[in-house]
Tab-separated table of C-alpha atoms and ligand atoms in Angstrom:
chain	number	residue	atom	x	y	z
A	1	UNK	CA	16.835	-48.809	43.448
A	2	UNK	CA	13.593	-50.204	45.105
A	3	UNK	CA	10.095	-49.103	44.026
A	4	UNK	CA	8.238	-48.146	47.149
A	5	UNK	CA	5.063	-50.149	47.821
A	6	UNK	CA	1.875	-49.193	49.628
A	7	UNK	CA	-0.472	-52.182	50.055
A	8	UNK	CA	-3.940	-52.266	51.659
A	9	UNK	CA	-4.962	-55.375	53.570
A	10	UNK	CA	-8.758	-55.318	53.713
A	11	UNK	CA	-8.937	-58.424	55.918
A	12	UNK	CA	-12.522	-59.835	56.191
A	13	UNK	CA	-14.233	-56.610	55.023
A	14	UNK	CA	-16.189	-55.595	51.920
A	15	UNK	CA	-18.619	-57.424	49.746
A	16	UNK	CA	-18.207	-57.467	46.004
A	17	UNK	CA	-20.464	-54.424	45.656
A	18	UNK	CA	-18.487	-52.580	48.308
A	19	UNK	CA	-15.229	-53.620	46.617
A	20	UNK	CA	-16.446	-52.278	43.248
A	21	UNK	CA	-17.451	-48.945	44.813
A	22	UNK	CA	-14.056	-48.679	46.540
A	23	UNK	CA	-11.896	-49.475	43.529
A	24	UNK	CA	-13.856	-47.296	41.220
A	25	UNK	CA	-13.205	-44.374	43.570
A	26	UNK	CA	-9.560	-45.324	44.183
A	27	UNK	CA	-8.546	-45.734	40.487
A	28	UNK	CA	-8.868	-42.054	39.426
A	29	UNK	CA	-7.557	-40.783	42.762
A	30	UNK	CA	-4.226	-42.590	42.525
A	31	UNK	CA	-3.707	-42.509	38.741
A	32	UNK	CA	-0.880	-39.852	38.959
A	33	UNK	CA	1.075	-41.656	41.663
A	34	UNK	CA	3.564	-43.343	39.369
A	35	UNK	CA	6.536	-43.654	41.648
A	36	UNK	CA	4.928	-45.892	44.253
A	37	UNK	CA	3.436	-49.334	43.580
A	38	UNK	CA	-0.110	-49.471	44.935
A	39	UNK	CA	-1.794	-52.768	45.928
A	40	UNK	CA	-5.156	-53.735	47.359
A	41	UNK	CA	-5.856	-57.107	48.989
A	42	UNK	CA	-9.562	-57.871	49.019
A	43	UNK	CA	-11.162	-61.007	50.498
A	44	UNK	CA	-11.207	-63.984	48.114
A	45	UNK	CA	-14.725	-63.514	46.690
A	46	UNK	CA	-13.899	-59.999	45.570
A	47	UNK	CA	-10.513	-60.568	43.945
A	48	UNK	CA	-11.831	-61.171	40.462
A	49	UNK	CA	-14.171	-58.176	40.475
A	50	UNK	CA	-11.379	-55.883	41.843
A	51	UNK	CA	-8.871	-57.119	39.276
A	52	UNK	CA	-11.219	-56.635	36.392
A	53	UNK	CA	-12.183	-53.160	37.562
A	54	UNK	CA	-8.481	-52.202	37.981
A	55	UNK	CA	-7.265	-53.646	34.751
A	56	UNK	CA	-4.987	-51.209	32.983
A	57	UNK	CA	-4.641	-49.070	36.056
A	58	UNK	CA	-1.569	-48.550	38.372
A	59	UNK	CA	-3.234	-50.611	41.163
A	60	UNK	CA	-2.393	-54.265	41.579
A	61	UNK	CA	-4.459	-56.893	43.358
A	62	UNK	CA	-3.135	-59.199	46.112
A	63	UNK	CA	-4.787	-62.144	47.888
A	64	UNK	CA	-4.601	-62.404	51.632
A	65	UNK	CA	-3.576	-66.056	51.810
A	66	UNK	CA	-3.218	-69.223	49.734
A	67	UNK	CA	-2.849	-72.913	50.217
A	68	UNK	CA	0.326	-74.697	49.047
A	69	UNK	CA	-1.251	-77.565	47.012
A	70	UNK	CA	-2.235	-76.877	43.410
A	71	UNK	CA	-5.562	-78.653	43.655
A	72	UNK	CA	-7.230	-81.597	45.394
A	73	UNK	CA	-9.407	-82.557	48.326
A	74	UNK	CA	-8.626	-79.607	50.570
A	75	UNK	CA	-12.065	-78.234	51.415
A	76	UNK	CA	-12.122	-74.549	51.981
A	77	UNK	CA	-8.655	-73.854	50.626
A	78	UNK	CA	-7.631	-71.780	47.564
A	79	UNK	CA	-4.550	-72.437	45.454
A	80	UNK	CA	-2.049	-69.979	43.994
A	81	UNK	CA	-3.127	-70.943	40.464
A	82	UNK	CA	-6.738	-70.090	41.267
A	83	UNK	CA	-5.695	-66.682	42.648
A	84	UNK	CA	-3.607	-65.928	39.599
A	85	UNK	CA	-6.484	-66.919	37.401
A	86	UNK	CA	-8.740	-64.608	39.398
A	87	UNK	CA	-6.409	-61.689	38.706
A	88	UNK	CA	-4.123	-61.486	41.698
A	89	UNK	CA	-0.451	-60.620	41.202
A	90	UNK	CA	0.694	-60.844	44.796
A	91	UNK	CA	-0.315	-62.748	47.933
A	92	UNK	CA	0.093	-61.924	51.602
A	93	UNK	CA	1.592	-64.818	53.577
A	94	UNK	CA	1.915	-65.387	57.318
A	95	UNK	CA	-0.011	-62.364	58.533
A	96	UNK	CA	0.008	-62.346	62.334
A	97	UNK	CA	-3.738	-62.942	62.417
A	98	UNK	CA	-3.152	-66.100	60.415
A	99	UNK	CA	-0.369	-67.088	62.819
A	100	UNK	CA	-2.279	-66.384	66.026
A	101	UNK	CA	-5.873	-67.310	65.030
A	102	UNK	CA	-5.273	-70.032	62.472
A	103	UNK	CA	-2.127	-71.800	63.723
A	104	UNK	CA	0.194	-70.791	60.931
A	105	UNK	CA	3.880	-71.356	61.592
A	106	UNK	CA	7.177	-70.512	59.842
A	107	UNK	CA	7.021	-74.007	58.289
A	108	UNK	CA	3.567	-73.335	56.682
A	109	UNK	CA	4.739	-69.900	55.627
A	110	UNK	CA	7.632	-71.489	53.884
A	111	UNK	CA	5.424	-73.947	51.959
A	112	UNK	CA	3.131	-71.115	50.977
A	113	UNK	CA	6.044	-68.955	49.711
A	114	UNK	CA	7.013	-71.899	47.475
A	115	UNK	CA	3.428	-72.181	46.174
A	116	UNK	CA	3.214	-68.459	45.502
A	117	UNK	CA	6.377	-68.502	43.364
A	118	UNK	CA	5.165	-71.628	41.562
A	119	UNK	CA	1.977	-69.688	40.636
A	120	UNK	CA	3.821	-66.541	39.655
A	121	UNK	CA	2.512	-64.570	42.578
A	122	UNK	CA	4.796	-62.213	44.481
A	123	UNK	CA	4.727	-63.095	48.154
A	124	UNK	CA	4.309	-60.375	50.791
A	125	UNK	CA	5.657	-62.202	53.803
A	126	UNK	CA	4.708	-60.902	57.234
A	127	UNK	CA	7.076	-61.148	60.183
A	128	UNK	CA	7.145	-59.394	63.553
A	129	UNK	CA	7.394	-59.794	67.304
A	130	UNK	CA	4.653	-59.866	70.002
A	131	UNK	CA	4.664	-57.329	72.831
A	132	UNK	CA	5.993	-59.977	75.228
A	133	UNK	CA	8.874	-60.764	72.883
A	134	UNK	CA	9.702	-57.077	72.495
A	135	UNK	CA	9.623	-56.538	76.299
A	136	UNK	CA	11.985	-59.473	76.707
A	137	UNK	CA	14.342	-57.849	74.089
A	138	UNK	CA	13.827	-60.774	71.750
A	139	UNK	CA	12.704	-58.750	68.711
A	140	UNK	CA	15.776	-59.231	66.523
A	141	UNK	CA	15.980	-62.923	67.393
A	142	UNK	CA	12.399	-63.483	66.519
A	143	UNK	CA	12.897	-61.679	63.198
A	144	UNK	CA	15.984	-63.879	62.480
A	145	UNK	CA	14.101	-67.055	63.210
A	146	UNK	CA	11.079	-66.042	61.061
A	147	UNK	CA	13.277	-65.015	58.145
A	148	UNK	CA	15.522	-68.112	58.314
A	149	UNK	CA	12.744	-70.637	58.620
A	150	UNK	CA	10.104	-68.888	56.557
A	151	UNK	CA	12.417	-68.127	53.640
A	152	UNK	CA	14.357	-71.404	53.798
A	153	UNK	CA	15.155	-72.480	50.256
A	154	UNK	CA	14.309	-69.090	48.671
A	155	UNK	CA	16.944	-68.177	46.142
A	156	UNK	CA	18.548	-64.764	45.726
A	157	UNK	CA	16.780	-64.449	42.440
A	158	UNK	CA	13.425	-65.062	44.159
A	159	UNK	CA	14.204	-62.696	47.054
A	160	UNK	CA	14.092	-59.804	44.639
A	161	UNK	CA	10.419	-60.609	43.843
A	162	UNK	CA	9.515	-61.144	47.467
A	163	UNK	CA	8.313	-58.366	49.840
A	164	UNK	CA	8.886	-58.585	53.559
A	165	UNK	CA	6.432	-56.858	55.801
A	166	UNK	CA	7.736	-56.067	59.246
A	167	UNK	CA	4.583	-55.888	61.390
A	168	UNK	CA	5.118	-55.706	65.139
A	169	UNK	CA	2.083	-57.667	66.389
A	170	UNK	CA	1.465	-55.140	69.181
A	171	UNK	CA	1.013	-52.382	66.584
A	172	UNK	CA	-1.548	-54.145	64.372
A	173	UNK	CA	-5.035	-52.812	64.748
A	174	UNK	CA	-4.154	-51.143	68.066
A	175	UNK	CA	-3.718	-47.557	66.896
A	176	UNK	CA	-0.221	-47.778	68.404
A	177	UNK	CA	2.393	-47.648	65.633
A	178	UNK	CA	6.052	-48.436	66.094
A	179	UNK	CA	8.039	-45.220	66.430
A	180	UNK	CA	10.107	-44.371	63.324
A	181	UNK	CA	13.225	-45.304	65.325
A	182	UNK	CA	11.806	-48.705	66.290
A	183	UNK	CA	10.832	-49.414	62.726
A	184	UNK	CA	14.126	-48.132	61.478
A	185	UNK	CA	16.067	-50.348	63.845
A	186	UNK	CA	14.140	-53.493	62.877
A	187	UNK	CA	14.315	-52.718	59.145
A	188	UNK	CA	18.047	-52.058	59.224
A	189	UNK	CA	18.506	-55.356	61.004
A	190	UNK	CA	16.401	-57.213	58.418
A	191	UNK	CA	18.314	-55.667	55.528
A	192	UNK	CA	21.569	-56.667	57.163
A	193	UNK	CA	20.438	-60.299	57.653
A	194	UNK	CA	19.207	-60.425	54.033
A	195	UNK	CA	22.609	-59.212	52.854
A	196	UNK	CA	24.316	-61.880	54.986
A	197	UNK	CA	22.047	-64.740	53.818
A	198	UNK	CA	21.155	-63.781	50.256
A	199	UNK	CA	23.982	-61.484	49.156
A	200	UNK	CA	24.101	-57.656	48.956
A	201	UNK	CA	22.729	-57.390	45.466
A	202	UNK	CA	19.507	-59.325	46.148
A	203	UNK	CA	19.105	-57.847	49.632
A	204	UNK	CA	19.329	-54.279	48.225
A	205	UNK	CA	16.541	-54.977	45.750
A	206	UNK	CA	14.169	-56.716	48.191
A	207	UNK	CA	11.453	-54.415	49.481
A	208	UNK	CA	10.905	-54.357	53.220
A	209	UNK	CA	7.708	-52.572	54.182
A	210	UNK	CA	6.282	-51.624	57.614
A	211	UNK	CA	2.871	-52.467	58.920
A	212	UNK	CA	1.049	-51.595	62.121
A	213	UNK	CA	-1.415	-48.653	62.593
A	214	UNK	CA	-0.171	-46.750	59.523
A	215	UNK	CA	-2.130	-43.580	58.936
A	216	UNK	CA	-1.873	-40.559	56.672
A	217	UNK	CA	-0.364	-38.706	59.645
A	218	UNK	CA	2.463	-41.077	60.397
A	219	UNK	CA	3.468	-42.546	57.035
A	220	UNK	CA	5.952	-39.741	56.173
A	221	UNK	CA	8.077	-40.279	59.320
A	222	UNK	CA	8.007	-44.032	58.896
A	223	UNK	CA	9.186	-44.081	55.261
A	224	UNK	CA	11.828	-41.476	56.077
A	225	UNK	CA	13.747	-44.390	57.631
A	226	UNK	CA	16.272	-45.519	55.004
A	227	UNK	CA	15.249	-49.200	54.989
A	228	UNK	CA	11.497	-48.691	55.093
A	229	UNK	CA	10.225	-49.221	51.519
A	230	UNK	CA	6.576	-48.567	52.097
A	231	UNK	CA	3.686	-49.937	54.184
A	232	UNK	CA	1.203	-52.697	54.637
A	233	UNK	CA	-1.910	-50.863	55.798
A	234	UNK	CA	-4.875	-52.537	57.487
A	235	UNK	CA	-7.685	-50.446	58.986
A	236	UNK	CA	-6.869	-47.262	57.172
A	237	UNK	CA	-6.957	-48.937	53.763
A	238	UNK	CA	-10.685	-49.532	54.122
A	239	UNK	CA	-11.268	-45.835	53.605
A	240	UNK	CA	-10.522	-44.675	50.070
A	241	UNK	CA	-9.469	-41.191	51.050
A	242	UNK	CA	-7.230	-42.339	53.911
A	243	UNK	CA	-5.535	-44.922	51.693
A	244	UNK	CA	-5.022	-42.346	48.928
A	245	UNK	CA	-3.573	-39.850	51.470
A	246	UNK	CA	-1.141	-42.569	52.658
A	247	UNK	CA	-0.056	-43.349	49.113
A	248	UNK	CA	0.271	-39.710	48.233
A	249	UNK	CA	2.158	-38.771	51.387
A	250	UNK	CA	4.462	-41.696	50.896
A	251	UNK	CA	5.164	-40.815	47.265
A	252	UNK	CA	6.014	-37.201	48.358
A	253	UNK	CA	8.245	-38.397	51.150
A	254	UNK	CA	10.136	-40.753	48.803
A	255	UNK	CA	10.749	-38.054	46.181
B	301	PEP	C1	-2.413	-55.295	58.927
B	301	PEP	O1	-3.463	-55.869	58.992
B	301	PEP	O2	-1.488	-55.789	58.229
B	301	PEP	C2	-2.225	-54.016	59.609
B	301	PEP	C3	-1.046	-53.485	59.611
B	301	PEP	O3	-3.330	-53.490	60.203
B	301	PEP	P1	-3.555	-52.035	60.867
B	301	PEP	O4	-2.956	-51.075	59.844
B	301	PEP	O5	-4.955	-51.863	61.094
B	301	PEP	O6	-2.745	-51.984	62.105
């Protein structure tokens, strides 16, 4: 009932030339993977080139962030309408690097989600606990808080378009992924809260993906968990072959 999703977050890597090389190699590799949605999220300057090069393919383009105003005197910021115009169909919001390095909060995440919907961009909203919070057994409370505040005002109809990415902060870029059981527990909890707050129908259609040191070797066990609908991949998505292997292994595991 939910189309699995594998998304690559390129972070601040790849020039336009490197982006073109990557997507030209990726496009034919993944063309037969039809049962998993595949997304790449280049840096802002490469979005347009990536989208043009991937036009008519089964790979969609996401941005890594947006600002909530439509236009105006906001030096350095980029609006949802601009990203849509550049060819993006989705946008990552509230990545833990944005929260820890750039002061984003659940309140700014909430405004950005509204802006994404206004621009017809599907939000990929990142949530997840720090190591301290996990060690203090606060994981599920943190997730509740991030969902409640971040998704405040989101309707059940909108939830179906939104993707939640559970990304335990301690697993991002560390090589240390959550165990399938840890991911499964968090995802089951998220699904249950979504049912409670948005209704079963919308909750069962909302994709909840896992992120944190996903590799070709661990993707199968992670997506074997019933509420894990795919992955947000950082480091491994920079390598065409590794990203293809993740998408292919996920597609096989979901079959
Ligand atoms: C991410 O940046 O969203 C991420 C999960 O990174 P990595 O796969 O490198 O841990």
